[in-house]
Amino acid sequence: MNLKQHIDHPLFAIIGEEAAAMGVQAFAIGGFVRDLILDRPVVDVDVVCDGDGITLAQRCAARVGSPKVSIFKTFGTAHFAYDGFDWEFVGARKESYSKDSRNPVVSAGTLEDDQKRRDFTMNALAISLQASNFGEVIDPFNGLNAIAKGEIKTPLDPDITYSDDPLRMMRAVRFASQLNFVLDNESLEAISRNAHRIKIITQERITVEINKIIESSRPSVGFKLMFKTGLLELVFPEMHRLQGVEIRDGLAHKDNFYHTLEVLDNVAENSDDLWLRWAAIMHDIAKPPTKRFQKGLGWTFHGHEDKGSRMVPRIFKRMRLPMDTKMKFVQKLVLLHLRPIALTKETITDSAVRRLVFEAGEDIEALMILCRADITSKNERKVKRYLANYEKVLERIEIVEESDRVRNFQPPVTGEEIMEKFGIGPCREIGTLKQQIKEAILDGKIPNEHQAAWEYTLEIAKEMGLRLREI
Ligand code: ATP
Ligand code: MG
């Protein structure tokens, strides 16, 4: 195979020329070649040469207007940004691993040595940049075939590949999810055998891969593989615990793991937001610890939304996920995920809708996407009924939003105004007054307007024994 037409950027030929001038050979390699063949967008170009990669990078940069070259001496790599791409250079290497580290001892090697150390056959493809065979694909492990068949295979014995660097297990699962490829049986079995080795990988690296799984178009693919190989139990035990069905007195509950994956895939169809997808993963996370069987009634999970939202910080901290507004967003959605549908259990009152919009604030749309995704029953009649209820709630939210604008609700009477008009300094009464005004508006007792709120303030202030300042 020759991919000359596909590597038409002039820098590729320059790299070949500079390599020749140094008496070495250079190749495009790795993820760049894989994504080129898969027609996925590429931003990083990986270049390898059987010599000094740093010198090659410097010589090439000098030919194209001297962009700044960053050099990583310990890794023997260098890169520069040019023309919208990130050009990464490395000298071909041979690697040998020790038992307790994923960082190998490295020595200079040939292109073939370098291809052997790569994780998957599809990631070991190289393209020649030499003038004599420019564009020719060098494929010692049949990576092209693996790409054509959508298979993830290791170039060497999978037990060695995964045990040497256990991060590759997460990468394998992530690529399967991202590219919709299958793991060959040998890889599946080897990952299952080596899953326990994941403990030598830092949490940050694991989380990067989990997030890439979550960002793929059908994240359930990756999570099912993690479950099957035993990785999930090790890296995300709370999610693993969702799996399983218990039957008592002939009454079963649904399998919350597969339900969660359905919800996650549904959300993924409607939103690219990583954190909304995290909220889908976490929405029922506290079902196992809140599960009870009530005679004659069946299974209940009372308070799972509340307990679940309280589990979020611990899980985020352990996973090295951001402990900021993103976490708060996930917490909020987990806490509120039952509310919209619960509204339909009775007649929907404006005040209940108003309270929900007020509590969800900016995140009401995200919450509604999650609720919609949460409707997964196999019973078609039930789904139809839930959907109809859902639409009703959506409609009511819109109406209340339009008339009352409670989303970013601030009581129309401020603390400053209260202090000034009643001639008082900061005190507890101010908080009480503001709280009561807010409640009255949310309950629909008074409209969300200054005049009405002020009249109401005067009424309750009188009861509290406050008097207007004499002017
Ligand atoms: P992505 O860029 O989507 O994360 P990638 O495969 O391009 O995927 P990079 O981290 O950019 O990943 O690495 C570039 C190449 O380096 C890979 O295609 C692969 O050939 C090699 N590589 C990366 N990580 C490993 C690893 N843990 N073990 C072996 N080879 C690896
Ligand atoms: Mg890459």
Coordinates of C-alpha atoms and ligand atoms in Angstrom, one line a residue:
M1 CA 0.0 0.0 0.0
N2 CA 1.2 3.5 -0.8
L3 CA -0.3 6.6 0.9
K4 CA 1.7 9.2 -1.0
Q5 CA -1.5 11.1 -1.9
H6 CA -2.5 11.3 1.8
I7 CA 0.7 12.7 3.1
D8 CA 0.8 15.7 0.9
H9 CA 2.1 18.2 3.5
P10 CA 5.4 19.6 2.2
L11 CA 7.1 19.0 5.5
F12 CA 7.0 15.2 5.0
A13 CA 9.3 15.4 2.1
I14 CA 11.6 17.8 4.0
I15 CA 11.8 15.3 6.9
G16 CA 12.9 12.6 4.4
E17 CA 15.5 14.9 2.9
E18 CA 17.0 15.9 6.2
A19 CA 17.0 12.3 7.4
A20 CA 18.9 11.3 4.2
A21 CA 21.4 14.2 4.8
M22 CA 22.0 12.7 8.3
G23 CA 22.4 9.2 6.9
V24 CA 19.3 7.9 8.6
Q25 CA 15.8 6.9 7.7
A26 CA 12.6 8.6 8.9
F27 CA 9.0 7.4 9.0
A28 CA 5.6 8.7 10.0
I29 CA 4.3 6.2 12.6
G30 CA 1.7 5.3 15.3
G31 CA -1.6 7.0 15.9
F32 CA -1.0 9.4 13.0
V33 CA -0.9 6.6 10.5
R34 CA -3.9 4.8 12.1
D35 CA -6.0 7.9 12.1
L36 CA -5.0 8.7 8.5
I37 CA -6.2 5.3 7.3
L38 CA -9.4 5.5 9.4
D39 CA -10.0 9.0 8.0
R40 CA -10.2 10.5 11.5
P41 CA -9.0 14.1 12.1
V42 CA -5.3 14.3 12.9
V43 CA -3.5 17.0 14.8
D44 CA -0.4 15.1 16.0
V45 CA 2.1 13.7 13.6
D46 CA 4.4 11.1 15.1
V47 CA 7.8 10.8 13.3
V48 CA 10.4 8.1 14.1
C49 CA 14.0 7.8 12.8
D50 CA 16.7 5.2 13.2
G51 CA 19.0 7.8 14.6
D52 CA 18.8 11.0 16.7
G53 CA 15.2 12.2 16.6
I54 CA 16.1 15.5 18.4
T55 CA 18.7 16.5 15.7
L56 CA 16.2 15.6 13.0
A57 CA 13.5 17.8 14.6
Q58 CA 15.9 20.7 14.8
R59 CA 17.1 20.4 11.2
C60 CA 13.5 20.2 10.0
A61 CA 12.4 23.2 12.0
A62 CA 15.2 25.2 10.6
R63 CA 13.9 24.5 7.1
V64 CA 10.4 25.8 7.8
G65 CA 11.0 29.2 9.5
S66 CA 12.4 27.9 12.8
P67 CA 9.4 27.3 15.0
K68 CA 10.4 26.8 18.6
V69 CA 11.5 23.2 19.2
S70 CA 10.8 21.7 22.6
I71 CA 13.3 19.0 23.6
F72 CA 12.8 16.2 26.1
K73 CA 16.3 14.9 26.5
T74 CA 15.4 12.0 28.9
F75 CA 12.9 10.6 26.5
G76 CA 15.0 11.5 23.4
T77 CA 12.0 13.3 21.9
A78 CA 11.4 16.7 20.4
H79 CA 8.4 18.5 19.0
F80 CA 7.4 21.7 17.4
A81 CA 4.1 23.2 16.2
Y82 CA 3.9 24.1 12.5
D83 CA 1.0 24.8 10.2
G84 CA -1.7 23.7 12.6
F85 CA 0.0 20.3 13.4
D86 CA 2.0 19.1 16.3
W87 CA 5.1 17.4 14.9
E88 CA 6.6 14.8 17.3
F89 CA 10.0 13.3 16.7
V90 CA 11.6 10.4 18.4
G91 CA 14.6 8.1 17.8
A92 CA 13.7 4.4 17.1
R93 CA 14.0 2.4 20.4
K94 CA 14.1 -0.9 21.9
E95 CA 12.6 -1.4 25.3
S96 CA 13.0 -3.8 28.2
Y97 CA 10.6 -3.8 31.2
S98 CA 10.9 -4.6 34.9
K99 CA 8.1 -6.0 37.0
D100 CA 7.0 -3.0 39.0
S101 CA 7.2 -0.2 36.6
R102 CA 5.6 0.7 33.3
N103 CA 8.7 2.8 32.5
P104 CA 11.1 0.6 30.5
V105 CA 14.9 0.7 30.1
V106 CA 15.4 2.1 26.6
S107 CA 18.1 1.7 24.1
A108 CA 18.5 2.8 20.4
G109 CA 17.0 0.4 18.0
T110 CA 15.8 -0.2 14.4
L111 CA 12.4 0.7 12.9
E112 CA 11.4 -2.9 13.5
D113 CA 12.4 -2.8 17.2
D114 CA 10.4 0.4 17.5
Q115 CA 7.3 -1.1 15.8
K116 CA 7.5 -4.1 18.2
R117 CA 7.3 -2.0 21.3
R118 CA 4.0 -0.3 20.2
D119 CA 0.9 -1.4 21.8
F120 CA -1.4 -2.6 19.0
T121 CA -0.8 -3.7 15.4
M122 CA -2.9 -0.8 14.2
N123 CA -0.6 1.5 16.1
A124 CA 2.6 -0.1 14.7
L125 CA 2.1 1.0 11.1
A126 CA 4.8 3.2 9.6
I127 CA 4.9 5.2 6.4
S128 CA 8.3 5.7 4.7
L129 CA 9.4 9.3 4.1
Q130 CA 12.5 8.3 2.0
A131 CA 12.4 9.7 -1.5
S132 CA 13.0 6.2 -2.9
N133 CA 9.7 4.7 -1.6
F134 CA 7.9 7.8 -0.2
G135 CA 4.5 6.9 1.1
E136 CA 5.0 3.2 1.3
V137 CA 3.3 1.5 4.3
I138 CA 5.5 -0.7 6.4
D139 CA 3.3 -3.2 8.1
P140 CA 5.1 -6.0 9.8
F141 CA 2.2 -7.1 12.0
N142 CA -0.7 -6.9 9.6
G143 CA -2.1 -3.8 11.1
L144 CA -3.9 -2.8 7.9
N145 CA -5.8 -6.0 8.1
A146 CA -6.7 -5.4 11.7
I147 CA -8.0 -1.9 10.8
A148 CA -10.0 -3.3 7.9
K149 CA -11.6 -5.9 10.2
G150 CA -11.9 -3.6 13.1
E151 CA -9.8 -5.6 15.4
I152 CA -7.5 -4.7 18.3
K153 CA -4.5 -7.0 18.5
T154 CA -1.1 -6.8 20.1
P155 CA 2.1 -7.2 17.9
L156 CA 3.7 -9.5 20.5
D157 CA 2.4 -12.0 23.0
P158 CA -0.6 -10.2 24.6
D159 CA 0.4 -11.4 28.1
I160 CA 3.7 -9.7 27.7
T161 CA 2.3 -6.5 26.1
Y162 CA -0.3 -5.9 28.8
S163 CA 1.9 -7.0 31.7
D164 CA 4.8 -4.8 30.6
D165 CA 2.7 -1.7 30.5
P166 CA -0.8 -2.3 32.1
L167 CA -2.0 1.1 30.8
R168 CA -2.3 -0.7 27.5
M169 CA -5.3 -2.6 28.9
M170 CA -7.2 0.7 29.4
R171 CA -6.0 1.9 26.0
A172 CA -7.3 -1.4 24.4
V173 CA -10.7 -0.9 25.9
R174 CA -10.7 2.8 25.1
F175 CA -9.9 2.2 21.4
A176 CA -12.6 -0.5 21.2
S177 CA -15.1 2.0 22.5
Q178 CA -13.8 5.0 20.5
L179 CA -13.4 3.2 17.1
N180 CA -16.1 0.6 17.7
F181 CA -13.5 -2.1 17.2
V182 CA -13.5 -5.6 18.8
L183 CA -10.8 -6.9 21.1
D184 CA -9.6 -10.3 19.8
N185 CA -10.1 -13.2 22.1
E186 CA -6.4 -13.4 23.0
S187 CA -6.4 -9.8 24.1
L188 CA -9.6 -10.3 26.1
E189 CA -8.2 -13.3 27.9
A190 CA -4.8 -11.7 28.5
I191 CA -6.4 -8.5 29.9
S192 CA -8.6 -10.6 32.2
R193 CA -5.4 -12.4 33.4
N194 CA -3.4 -9.2 33.9
A195 CA -6.1 -6.9 35.1
H196 CA -4.7 -6.8 38.7
R197 CA -1.5 -5.2 37.2
I198 CA -3.5 -2.0 36.7
K199 CA -2.5 -1.1 40.2
I200 CA 1.0 0.1 39.0
I201 CA -0.6 2.8 36.8
T202 CA -1.3 6.2 38.2
Q203 CA -4.9 7.2 38.6
E204 CA -4.5 10.3 36.4
R205 CA -3.5 8.0 33.4
I206 CA -6.4 5.7 34.1
T207 CA -8.9 8.5 34.3
V208 CA -7.7 10.0 31.0
E209 CA -8.7 6.7 29.4
I210 CA -12.0 6.4 31.3
N211 CA -12.9 9.9 30.1
K212 CA -12.1 8.9 26.5
I213 CA -14.4 5.9 26.9
I214 CA -17.1 8.2 28.2
E215 CA -16.6 10.6 25.3
S216 CA -17.0 7.9 22.7
S217 CA -20.2 7.7 20.7
R218 CA -21.4 4.5 22.5
P219 CA -19.6 4.5 25.9
S220 CA -21.3 1.3 27.0
V221 CA -19.0 -0.7 24.7
G222 CA -16.0 0.3 26.8
F223 CA -17.7 -0.2 30.1
K224 CA -19.0 -3.6 29.2
L225 CA -15.4 -4.6 28.2
M226 CA -14.1 -3.2 31.5
F227 CA -16.7 -5.2 33.3
K228 CA -16.0 -8.4 31.4
T229 CA -12.2 -8.3 31.9
G230 CA -12.4 -7.4 35.6
L231 CA -10.9 -3.9 35.2
L232 CA -14.1 -2.2 36.3
E233 CA -14.1 -3.8 39.7
L234 CA -10.6 -2.6 40.2
V235 CA -10.8 1.0 38.9
F236 CA -14.5 1.8 39.7
P237 CA -15.9 -0.6 42.3
E238 CA -19.0 1.5 42.9
M239 CA -20.1 1.1 39.3
H240 CA -19.2 -2.6 39.3
R241 CA -21.5 -3.1 42.3
L242 CA -24.5 -1.9 40.2
Q243 CA -24.5 -5.2 38.4
G244 CA -26.8 -8.0 39.3
V245 CA -30.4 -8.9 39.9
E246 CA -31.9 -10.2 43.1
I247 CA -35.2 -12.0 43.3
R248 CA -37.2 -12.5 46.5
D249 CA -40.8 -13.8 46.7
G250 CA -40.7 -13.9 42.9
L251 CA -40.0 -10.1 42.8
A252 CA -36.9 -8.9 40.9
H253 CA -35.4 -5.5 40.4
K254 CA -33.7 -4.4 37.3
D255 CA -30.0 -4.8 36.7
N256 CA -28.7 -1.3 37.5
F257 CA -25.4 -1.7 35.7
Y258 CA -27.0 -2.4 32.3
H259 CA -29.7 0.2 33.0
T260 CA -27.0 2.8 33.8
L261 CA -25.2 2.0 30.5
E262 CA -28.4 2.4 28.6
V263 CA -28.9 5.8 30.2
L264 CA -25.3 6.7 29.4
D265 CA -25.7 5.8 25.8
N266 CA -29.0 7.7 25.6
V267 CA -27.4 10.8 27.0
A268 CA -24.4 10.4 24.6
E269 CA -26.8 10.5 21.7
N270 CA -28.1 13.9 22.9
S271 CA -25.1 15.6 24.4
D272 CA -21.3 15.7 24.0
D273 CA -20.9 17.2 27.5
L274 CA -18.5 14.9 29.4
W275 CA -20.0 16.0 32.8
L276 CA -23.6 15.3 31.8
R277 CA -22.4 11.9 30.8
W278 CA -20.7 11.5 34.2
A279 CA -24.0 12.4 35.8
A280 CA -25.6 9.6 33.9
I281 CA -23.0 7.2 35.2
M282 CA -23.6 8.4 38.8
H283 CA -27.4 8.8 38.8
D284 CA -28.1 5.4 40.4
I285 CA -24.7 4.9 42.0
A286 CA -26.2 4.6 45.5
K287 CA -28.8 2.0 44.5
P288 CA -26.8 -0.9 45.9
P289 CA -26.2 0.7 49.4
T290 CA -29.9 1.8 49.7
K291 CA -31.5 -1.4 48.4
R292 CA -34.2 -2.8 50.7
F293 CA -36.8 -5.5 50.3
Q294 CA -40.2 -4.7 51.7
K295 CA -42.6 -7.6 52.1
G296 CA -45.5 -7.4 49.8
L297 CA -44.1 -4.3 48.1
G298 CA -40.8 -5.4 46.5
W299 CA -37.5 -3.7 46.1
T300 CA -37.0 0.0 47.1
F301 CA -34.0 2.3 46.8
H302 CA -35.2 5.1 49.0
G303 CA -32.9 8.1 49.2
H304 CA -30.5 6.8 46.5
E305 CA -30.5 10.2 44.8
D306 CA -29.5 11.9 48.0
K307 CA -26.9 9.3 49.0
G308 CA -25.7 9.1 45.4
S309 CA -25.1 12.9 45.3
R310 CA -23.1 12.6 48.5
M311 CA -21.0 9.8 47.1
V312 CA -19.9 12.0 44.1
P313 CA -17.1 14.0 45.9
R314 CA -15.4 10.9 47.2
I315 CA -15.4 9.2 43.8
F316 CA -14.3 12.4 42.0
K317 CA -11.4 12.9 44.5
R318 CA -10.2 9.3 44.1
M319 CA -10.5 9.5 40.3
R320 CA -8.6 12.8 40.3
L321 CA -11.5 14.4 38.5
P322 CA -12.0 18.2 39.0
M323 CA -13.4 19.1 42.5
D324 CA -14.9 22.3 41.2
T325 CA -18.1 23.4 39.5
K326 CA -18.0 20.3 37.3
M327 CA -18.4 18.1 40.4
K328 CA -21.1 20.3 41.8
F329 CA -23.0 20.0 38.5
V330 CA -22.8 16.2 38.7
Q331 CA -23.9 16.3 42.3
K332 CA -26.8 18.5 41.5
L333 CA -28.1 16.3 38.7
V334 CA -27.8 13.1 40.7
L335 CA -29.7 14.8 43.5
L336 CA -32.5 16.1 41.3
H337 CA -32.8 13.3 38.8
L338 CA -36.1 11.9 40.1
R339 CA -37.7 15.3 40.6
P340 CA -39.2 16.0 37.1
I341 CA -40.9 12.6 36.8
A342 CA -42.0 12.7 40.4
L343 CA -43.9 15.9 39.6
T344 CA -46.2 13.8 37.4
K345 CA -47.2 11.5 40.3
E346 CA -49.8 14.1 41.4
T347 CA -51.3 17.0 39.6
I348 CA -48.4 19.2 38.6
T349 CA -48.6 22.5 40.5
D350 CA -47.0 25.6 39.3
S351 CA -45.2 26.0 42.6
A352 CA -43.6 22.6 42.3
V353 CA -42.4 23.3 38.8
R354 CA -41.1 26.7 39.9
R355 CA -39.2 25.1 42.8
L356 CA -37.6 22.6 40.5
V357 CA -36.5 25.3 38.0
F358 CA -35.2 27.4 40.8
E359 CA -33.1 24.5 42.2
A360 CA -31.8 23.3 38.9
G361 CA -31.1 26.9 37.7
E362 CA -28.9 27.0 34.6
D363 CA -28.8 23.2 34.5
I364 CA -32.5 22.5 34.0
E365 CA -31.9 21.6 30.3
A366 CA -29.2 19.1 31.2
L367 CA -31.4 17.7 34.0
M368 CA -34.2 17.2 31.5
I369 CA -31.8 15.4 29.0
L370 CA -30.8 13.0 31.9
C371 CA -34.5 12.4 32.8
R372 CA -35.4 11.6 29.3
A373 CA -32.5 9.2 29.0
D374 CA -33.5 7.5 32.2
I375 CA -36.7 6.2 30.7
T376 CA -35.5 2.7 29.7
S377 CA -38.3 0.2 30.5
K378 CA -38.7 -2.8 28.3
N379 CA -42.5 -2.4 28.7
E380 CA -43.6 -0.3 25.7
R381 CA -46.8 0.9 27.4
K382 CA -44.8 2.1 30.4
V383 CA -42.3 4.0 28.2
K384 CA -45.1 5.6 26.3
R385 CA -46.8 6.8 29.5
Y386 CA -43.5 8.0 31.0
L387 CA -42.7 9.9 27.8
A388 CA -46.1 11.6 27.8
N389 CA -45.5 12.7 31.4
Y390 CA -42.1 13.9 30.5
E391 CA -43.4 16.0 27.7
K392 CA -46.0 17.5 30.1
V393 CA -43.3 18.5 32.6
L394 CA -41.2 20.1 29.8
E395 CA -44.2 22.1 28.7
R396 CA -45.0 23.3 32.2
I397 CA -41.3 24.3 32.8
E398 CA -41.4 26.4 29.7
I399 CA -44.6 28.1 30.7
V400 CA -43.4 28.8 34.3
E401 CA -40.0 30.0 32.9
E402 CA -41.7 32.5 30.6
S403 CA -44.0 34.0 33.2
D404 CA -41.8 33.9 36.3
R405 CA -38.2 33.8 35.2
V406 CA -37.1 32.0 38.4
R407 CA -34.1 30.3 36.9
N408 CA -31.5 32.8 38.2
F409 CA -33.8 33.9 40.9
Q410 CA -32.8 36.7 43.2
P411 CA -35.4 38.0 45.6
P412 CA -36.5 41.4 44.1
V413 CA -36.1 43.0 47.6
T414 CA -32.4 43.1 48.5
G415 CA -30.7 43.1 51.9
E416 CA -29.4 46.6 51.3
E417 CA -32.9 47.9 50.6
I418 CA -34.2 46.3 53.8
M419 CA -31.3 47.8 55.9
E420 CA -31.8 51.2 54.4
K421 CA -35.6 51.4 54.7
F422 CA -35.8 50.0 58.2
G423 CA -32.7 51.8 59.4
I424 CA -31.0 48.6 60.7
G425 CA -27.6 47.1 60.3
P426 CA -26.7 43.5 59.2
C427 CA -28.8 41.1 61.4
R428 CA -30.6 37.8 61.4
E429 CA -33.9 39.4 60.6
I430 CA -32.7 40.4 57.1
G431 CA -32.0 36.7 56.2
T432 CA -35.4 35.7 57.6
L433 CA -37.2 38.3 55.5
K434 CA -35.4 37.5 52.3
Q435 CA -36.1 33.8 52.8
Q436 CA -39.8 34.4 53.3
I437 CA -40.0 36.6 50.2
K438 CA -38.3 33.8 48.2
E439 CA -40.7 31.2 49.6
A440 CA -43.7 33.3 48.8
I441 CA -42.6 33.8 45.2
L442 CA -41.8 30.1 44.7
D443 CA -45.2 29.2 46.2
G444 CA -46.9 31.6 43.9
K445 CA -48.3 33.7 46.8
I446 CA -46.9 36.8 45.2
P447 CA -45.5 37.5 41.7
N448 CA -41.7 37.8 41.1
E449 CA -41.9 41.6 41.0
H450 CA -40.5 44.4 43.2
Q451 CA -43.7 46.2 44.1
A452 CA -45.5 43.0 45.3
A453 CA -42.4 41.8 47.1
W454 CA -42.0 45.1 48.9
E455 CA -45.6 45.2 50.1
Y456 CA -45.2 41.6 51.3
T457 CA -42.0 42.6 53.1
L458 CA -43.8 45.4 54.9
E459 CA -46.5 42.9 56.1
I460 CA -44.1 40.4 57.6
A461 CA -41.7 43.1 58.9
K462 CA -44.6 44.5 60.9
E463 CA -45.3 41.1 62.4
M464 CA -41.6 40.9 63.3
G465 CA -41.8 44.3 65.0
L466 CA -39.7 46.2 62.5
R467 CA -40.6 49.7 61.7
L468 CA -39.7 51.9 58.7
R469 CA -37.1 54.5 59.3
E470 CA -38.5 58.0 59.7
I471 CA -37.4 60.3 57.1
Ligands
ATP1 P1 -4.7 9.2 21.0 O1 -3.8 10.2 20.4 O2 -6.0 9.1 20.5 O3 -4.6 9.2 22.5 P2 -2.6 7.4 20.1 O4 -2.5 5.9 19.8 O5 -2.2 8.3 19.0 O6 -4.1 7.7 20.6 P3 -0.6 8.6 21.7 O7 -0.4 8.8 23.1 O8 -0.7 9.9 20.8 O9 -1.8 7.7 21.4 O10 0.7 7.8 21.2 C1 1.2 7.7 19.8 C2 1.7 6.3 19.5 O11 2.6 5.9 20.5 C3 0.6 5.2 19.6 O12 -0.2 5.1 18.4 C4 1.4 4.0 19.8 O13 2.1 3.6 18.6 C5 2.5 4.5 20.8 N1 2.1 4.4 22.2 C6 1.4 5.3 23.0 N2 1.2 4.8 24.2 C7 1.7 3.5 24.2 C8 1.9 2.5 25.2 N3 1.4 2.7 26.4 N4 2.5 1.4 24.8 C9 3.0 1.2 23.6 N5 2.9 2.1 22.6 C10 2.3 3.3 22.9
MG2 MG -2.0 10.5 19.2

